[in-house]
Amino acid sequence: MSDDTIDQPIAEEPMTLPLDAWHRARGGRMVPFAGYHMPVQYEGIMAEHLWVRESAGLFDVSHMGQLLLSGEGLDAALEALIPADVKGLKVHQQRYSLLLADNGGILDDIMITRWPGGIYMVVNGAVKFDDIGHLRDSLPDDITLNHMDEHALLALQGPKAVDALKRLAPGVETLVFMTGGRFDWAGTPLWVSRSGYTGEDGFEISIAADRAEAFADAITAEPEVRPIGLGARDSLRLEAGLPLYGHDLDPETTPVMADLGFALSKRRREEGGFPGHARIMLEREQGPAVKRVGLAVEGRQPVREGALVVDGEGSEIGRVTSGGFAPSVGAPIAMAYVAAAFAAPGSKVTLTQRGKLHQATVTAMPFVPHRYVRQGA
Amino acid sequence: MSRYFTEDHEWIDVDGDTATVGITDYAQGQLGDIVFVEVPEGGRRLAKGDDAAVVESVKAASDVYSPVSGTVIEGNAALGDDPSLVNSDPEGEGWFFKLTIADAGELESLMDEAKYQDFVSKL
């Protein structure tokens, strides 16, 4: 028996995050991920996935980069690097955005929030040092970039996340999706936003590293909450139709190809001034050559990243970028980039994996409806 | 009946010249939740070490190799309906395939239970 798709360990010894011992003490199976030892699962991916959909799960996402940017002219300087309306971002508002290369390719997908002292940015773990280098090289000297590597980042996700967290940090229930604020837990400050990457309601919580264990103990003592590994985080985000950087997004893809047009704010589309604006606008008008789509895969066998998408004649028309078994759907699903002619929901395509053919249908995403708590809802 | 083990975590129960093959409890524990199993069809000839079956967990696909050479008698059809049998009863109802052994001498290179437990304890 042999694994052929599990990520290979990287050459350098992975680093340790603040909750490392906490995960091990709870039976977390640790694997190298994004340069760190991270828990891939505790009791099992399937059970953990379903628990998050019905209750609440605590994810350690401290491998991600937390950056605090401040200084005179920050909004304009950031707008030169990302397509978001930074100037229009009110205090405590959060936006999904993209760090773009000069040609409009995606260097990373990011979350930005305006805190009273500046812009708080969360970037992906695997590329955080590249992002920091890019920001330091590109931003004017007046801008201060603080890498908050003394902070842990935890995601509490699921329909009962609010019930558990409001007992520890009263007031969090007043947040709506994509807003944040400062809260207090037993004298420890928490930066909390109502957001996440599972499609469920939930929160992301930034806390000083030396208080992270105590907080993780307290929140998992709540009856709704169990610790959840990165395995279930991946299957949840796939069902939610959310792209994963390094898999579904990379410097070869543009926001239009990736179907992330919502990340291009109206003012910025009209005014321009972000990297790749001309190319991206042309792609918007003419339609991209390839587009990210969801696939419902027939049968029970998962079709995974790297499988080719072919047409009826067997000609290559695309590639699977994420795929697996969807616990809440009860069937295999995937994300792929396919030629524009095949991108409409309902299109039938064939996938080839290890010499075997699988039939699939292009499907609107998300595969499982989002349950965000929005303004006025 | 004797049971042998491979370093790739297959087990093989030998009864005369027929054998039953599956993956060990250790292997299913490493794989986690199993969502799909593809087993070989009757009549297929396998050389020792050939890819004989595929087992897929939520996270990953793995090959299952034939511990010895032989001809497949049948694959376990029950795994098509309920692949989680490999998790719940890996060394019993969750067997993968039966085969007629071509060369009993190949069994000599395999581990017995005590040796396999010792091998696993060092992983």
XYZ file of C-alpha atoms in Angstrom, chain A residues 6-335:
330
model
C -0.524 13.070 0.297
C 1.681 16.126 0.330
C 5.310 15.162 0.627
C 7.123 16.465 3.697
C 9.253 19.474 2.886
C 12.999 19.272 3.249
C 13.378 21.753 6.089
C 12.226 20.809 9.562
C 8.790 22.359 10.082
C 8.404 25.090 12.671
C 6.241 24.916 15.773
C 3.176 27.102 16.390
C 1.841 28.276 19.772
C -0.783 25.513 20.069
C 1.494 22.628 18.999
C 1.535 20.875 22.399
C -2.186 21.593 22.836
C -3.022 19.751 19.583
C -0.804 16.785 20.441
C -2.335 16.485 23.920
C -5.762 16.232 22.260
C -4.737 13.508 19.828
C -4.262 15.754 16.831
C -2.343 13.986 14.070
C 0.381 16.457 13.126
C 1.635 16.807 9.540
C 3.991 19.292 7.880
C 1.903 22.005 6.228
C 3.012 25.426 4.948
C 6.292 25.072 6.862
C 4.699 24.200 10.212
C 3.536 21.163 12.118
C -0.250 21.346 11.863
C -3.078 19.031 12.974
C -4.684 17.334 9.967
C -7.308 15.544 12.061
C -8.304 14.459 15.557
C -11.109 11.854 15.544
C -11.519 11.708 11.753
C -12.128 14.105 8.878
C -15.667 12.925 8.149
C -16.934 13.274 11.724
C -15.127 16.601 12.192
C -16.538 17.990 8.939
C -20.123 17.046 9.855
C -19.665 18.420 13.399
C -18.735 21.858 12.000
C -21.812 21.856 9.741
C -24.126 21.179 12.691
C -22.350 22.698 15.710
C -18.988 24.485 15.925
C -15.336 23.646 15.372
C -12.135 25.353 16.468
C -9.423 25.526 13.794
C -5.878 26.642 14.431
C -4.883 28.786 11.469
C -1.868 30.384 13.138
C 0.271 29.424 10.133
C -1.416 32.233 8.239
C 0.258 35.613 8.260
C -1.236 38.459 10.267
C 0.036 41.851 9.186
C -0.721 45.297 10.495
C -0.119 48.151 8.081
C -0.175 51.785 9.100
C 1.107 55.162 8.052
C 0.340 58.256 6.049
C -1.045 57.481 2.591
C -1.677 53.820 3.341
C -4.997 53.558 1.501
C -3.631 54.888 -1.780
C -0.470 52.819 -1.467
C -2.458 49.617 -0.908
C -4.802 50.406 -3.779
C -1.756 50.300 -6.069
C -1.347 46.601 -5.150
C -4.899 45.256 -4.717
C -8.210 45.878 -6.544
C -10.288 46.536 -3.396
C -11.864 49.859 -2.491
C -9.558 50.491 0.469
C -10.464 54.175 0.730
C -14.130 53.262 1.154
C -13.439 50.692 3.865
C -14.971 51.875 7.125
C -13.532 51.104 10.549
C -14.283 47.460 11.501
C -15.269 46.554 7.927
C -13.594 43.576 6.286
C -13.071 42.725 2.599
C -11.771 39.775 0.603
C -9.130 40.935 -1.857
C -6.251 39.821 -4.034
C -2.598 40.690 -4.127
C -1.950 41.058 -7.869
C 1.189 40.773 -9.987
C 1.875 43.378 -12.684
C 0.177 41.168 -15.292
C -2.955 40.679 -13.177
C -1.971 37.194 -11.964
C -2.927 36.371 -8.392
C -0.026 36.424 -5.896
C -2.320 35.656 -2.945
C -5.878 36.012 -1.747
C -6.157 38.057 1.413
C -8.558 39.510 3.963
C -8.276 43.152 4.941
C -9.981 44.850 7.862
C -9.783 48.469 8.917
C -8.883 48.641 12.589
C -8.607 52.036 14.281
C -4.808 52.006 13.886
C -4.534 50.874 10.283
C -5.251 47.965 7.974
C -5.079 44.432 9.391
C -4.344 41.882 6.684
C -4.483 38.084 6.826
C -2.444 36.289 4.153
C -1.922 32.614 3.338
C 0.674 30.704 5.337
C 2.501 29.115 2.413
C 3.240 32.480 0.757
C 3.314 34.851 3.703
C 7.032 35.608 3.519
C 6.732 36.265 -0.231
C 3.788 38.566 0.483
C 5.704 40.437 3.181
C 8.644 40.861 0.802
C 6.359 42.076 -1.972
C 4.623 44.554 0.342
C 7.901 45.874 1.785
C 9.344 46.293 -1.727
C 6.234 47.937 -3.130
C 4.928 50.144 -0.334
C 6.474 53.575 0.298
C 8.851 53.965 3.254
C 6.198 55.947 5.154
C 4.172 52.767 5.586
C 4.931 50.557 8.573
C 4.394 46.825 8.166
C 4.185 44.858 11.385
C 4.188 41.056 11.082
C 2.162 39.975 14.112
C 4.049 36.723 14.600
C 3.467 36.891 18.351
C -0.259 36.346 17.707
C -2.137 33.118 17.155
C -5.120 33.006 14.784
C -8.059 30.743 15.537
C -11.193 30.163 13.467
C -14.394 29.164 15.238
C -16.786 27.961 12.557
C -20.292 26.524 12.506
C -23.910 27.485 13.223
C -23.392 27.309 17.009
C -20.107 29.246 17.017
C -21.924 32.393 18.101
C -23.561 30.640 21.082
C -20.200 29.459 22.397
C -18.140 32.583 21.723
C -20.628 35.071 23.173
C -20.312 33.360 26.565
C -16.568 34.069 26.561
C -16.599 37.403 24.752
C -20.002 39.070 25.148
C -20.900 41.344 22.251
C -19.529 39.230 19.410
C -23.131 38.355 18.524
C -23.625 41.951 17.341
C -21.100 41.493 14.512
C -22.380 40.652 11.032
C -20.535 38.862 8.244
C -17.345 40.679 7.218
C -17.151 43.025 10.183
C -14.868 42.869 13.190
C -14.042 44.511 16.468
C -12.032 44.390 19.644
C -13.458 42.251 22.413
C -12.278 41.168 25.806
C -11.948 37.666 27.210
C -11.079 37.577 30.918
C -8.801 40.574 30.548
C -7.182 39.348 27.327
C -7.861 41.449 24.230
C -9.237 39.587 21.203
C -9.515 40.912 17.658
C -12.562 39.141 16.324
C -14.112 39.237 12.858
C -17.262 37.424 11.762
C -15.766 35.559 8.855
C -14.040 32.318 7.969
C -13.520 29.929 5.112
C -15.971 27.075 5.616
C -19.202 28.591 4.265
C -20.627 28.537 7.782
C -21.272 31.386 10.157
C -18.282 31.855 12.406
C -15.437 33.983 13.652
C -11.722 34.478 13.270
C -9.984 35.373 16.501
C -6.539 36.930 16.816
C -4.996 36.542 20.269
C -1.548 36.969 21.826
C 0.361 33.694 21.411
C 0.971 33.292 25.140
C -2.794 33.358 25.810
C -3.790 31.048 22.954
C -3.666 27.777 24.918
C -5.806 29.117 27.728
C -8.314 30.464 25.223
C -8.382 27.198 23.258
C -9.025 25.338 26.533
C -11.851 27.700 27.442
C -13.621 27.675 24.071
C -13.381 23.885 23.636
C -14.834 23.480 27.142
C -18.063 24.895 25.680
C -20.369 21.990 24.741
C -20.788 23.126 21.120
C -17.077 23.220 20.297
C -14.580 20.543 19.263
C -11.082 20.989 17.842
C -11.063 20.361 14.083
C -8.100 19.599 11.813
C -7.030 21.013 8.481
C -8.410 17.971 6.646
C -11.974 18.982 7.405
C -11.137 22.631 6.778
C -10.203 21.642 3.231
C -13.345 19.588 2.589
C -15.549 22.331 4.089
C -14.038 25.089 1.950
C -14.313 22.906 -1.161
C -18.038 22.343 -0.507
C -18.377 26.099 0.070
C -16.901 26.714 -3.409
C -14.022 28.745 -1.967
C -10.708 28.608 -3.849
C -7.494 27.592 -2.091
C -4.345 29.523 -2.883
C -1.598 27.401 -4.458
C -4.219 24.990 -5.783
C -7.172 26.870 -7.307
C -5.358 30.207 -7.488
C -1.815 31.033 -8.549
C 0.125 33.684 -10.497
C -1.107 32.169 -13.788
C -4.736 32.867 -12.931
C -6.476 36.234 -12.989
C -9.485 37.330 -10.900
C -11.746 36.891 -13.952
C -10.506 33.375 -14.740
C -10.897 32.504 -11.054
C -14.501 33.798 -11.055
C -13.626 36.295 -8.322
C -15.087 39.317 -10.110
C -16.777 40.378 -6.861
C -13.312 41.219 -5.511
C -12.983 43.986 -8.144
C -14.810 46.932 -6.633
C -16.846 49.154 -8.960
C -14.852 52.316 -8.322
C -11.565 50.519 -8.870
C -12.783 48.873 -12.090
C -13.705 52.309 -13.423
C -10.682 54.216 -12.125
C -8.065 51.514 -12.571
C -4.695 51.928 -10.932
C -4.271 48.328 -9.741
C -1.854 45.825 -11.297
C -3.113 44.168 -14.480
C -6.113 46.504 -14.782
C -6.073 46.652 -18.593
C -5.831 42.886 -19.018
C -8.416 42.191 -16.360
C -10.917 44.642 -17.892
C -10.392 43.113 -21.336
C -11.036 39.651 -19.891
C -14.193 40.925 -18.209
C -15.501 42.295 -21.512
C -14.516 39.445 -23.792
C -14.825 36.611 -21.310
C -11.827 34.658 -20.041
C -10.359 31.798 -22.088
C -10.698 29.472 -19.103
C -12.829 29.739 -15.999
C -12.963 28.161 -12.549
C -16.041 25.947 -12.209
C -17.498 23.379 -9.848
C -17.895 19.761 -10.887
C -20.302 17.120 -9.605
C -18.513 13.826 -10.220
C -20.519 10.668 -10.993
C -19.934 7.522 -8.966
C -18.178 7.439 -5.624
C -14.495 7.700 -6.515
C -12.918 11.069 -5.690
C -11.208 12.864 -8.569
C -8.361 14.985 -7.281
C -6.060 17.861 -8.147
C -4.127 17.222 -11.351
C -6.768 15.144 -13.161
C -7.349 16.342 -16.733
C -10.697 17.540 -18.047
C -11.381 16.310 -21.604
C -14.187 16.783 -24.112
C -16.165 14.090 -25.958
C -13.283 13.569 -28.391
C -10.745 13.177 -25.612
C -9.087 16.570 -26.206
C -7.816 18.358 -23.098
C -10.072 21.272 -22.122
C -8.983 21.851 -18.552
C -7.578 20.605 -15.290
C -8.904 19.768 -11.827
C -7.382 22.045 -9.168
C -9.119 20.684 -6.035
C -11.169 17.567 -5.589
C -12.263 15.061 -3.050
C -15.138 13.387 -1.332
C -17.679 15.879 0.033
C -18.953 14.598 3.400
C -22.053 16.838 3.491
C -22.935 16.124 -0.148
C -22.170 12.404 0.131
C -20.443 12.338 -3.238
C -17.204 13.394 -4.904
C -16.918 17.028 -6.014
C -14.161 19.076 -7.590
C -13.082 22.487 -8.791
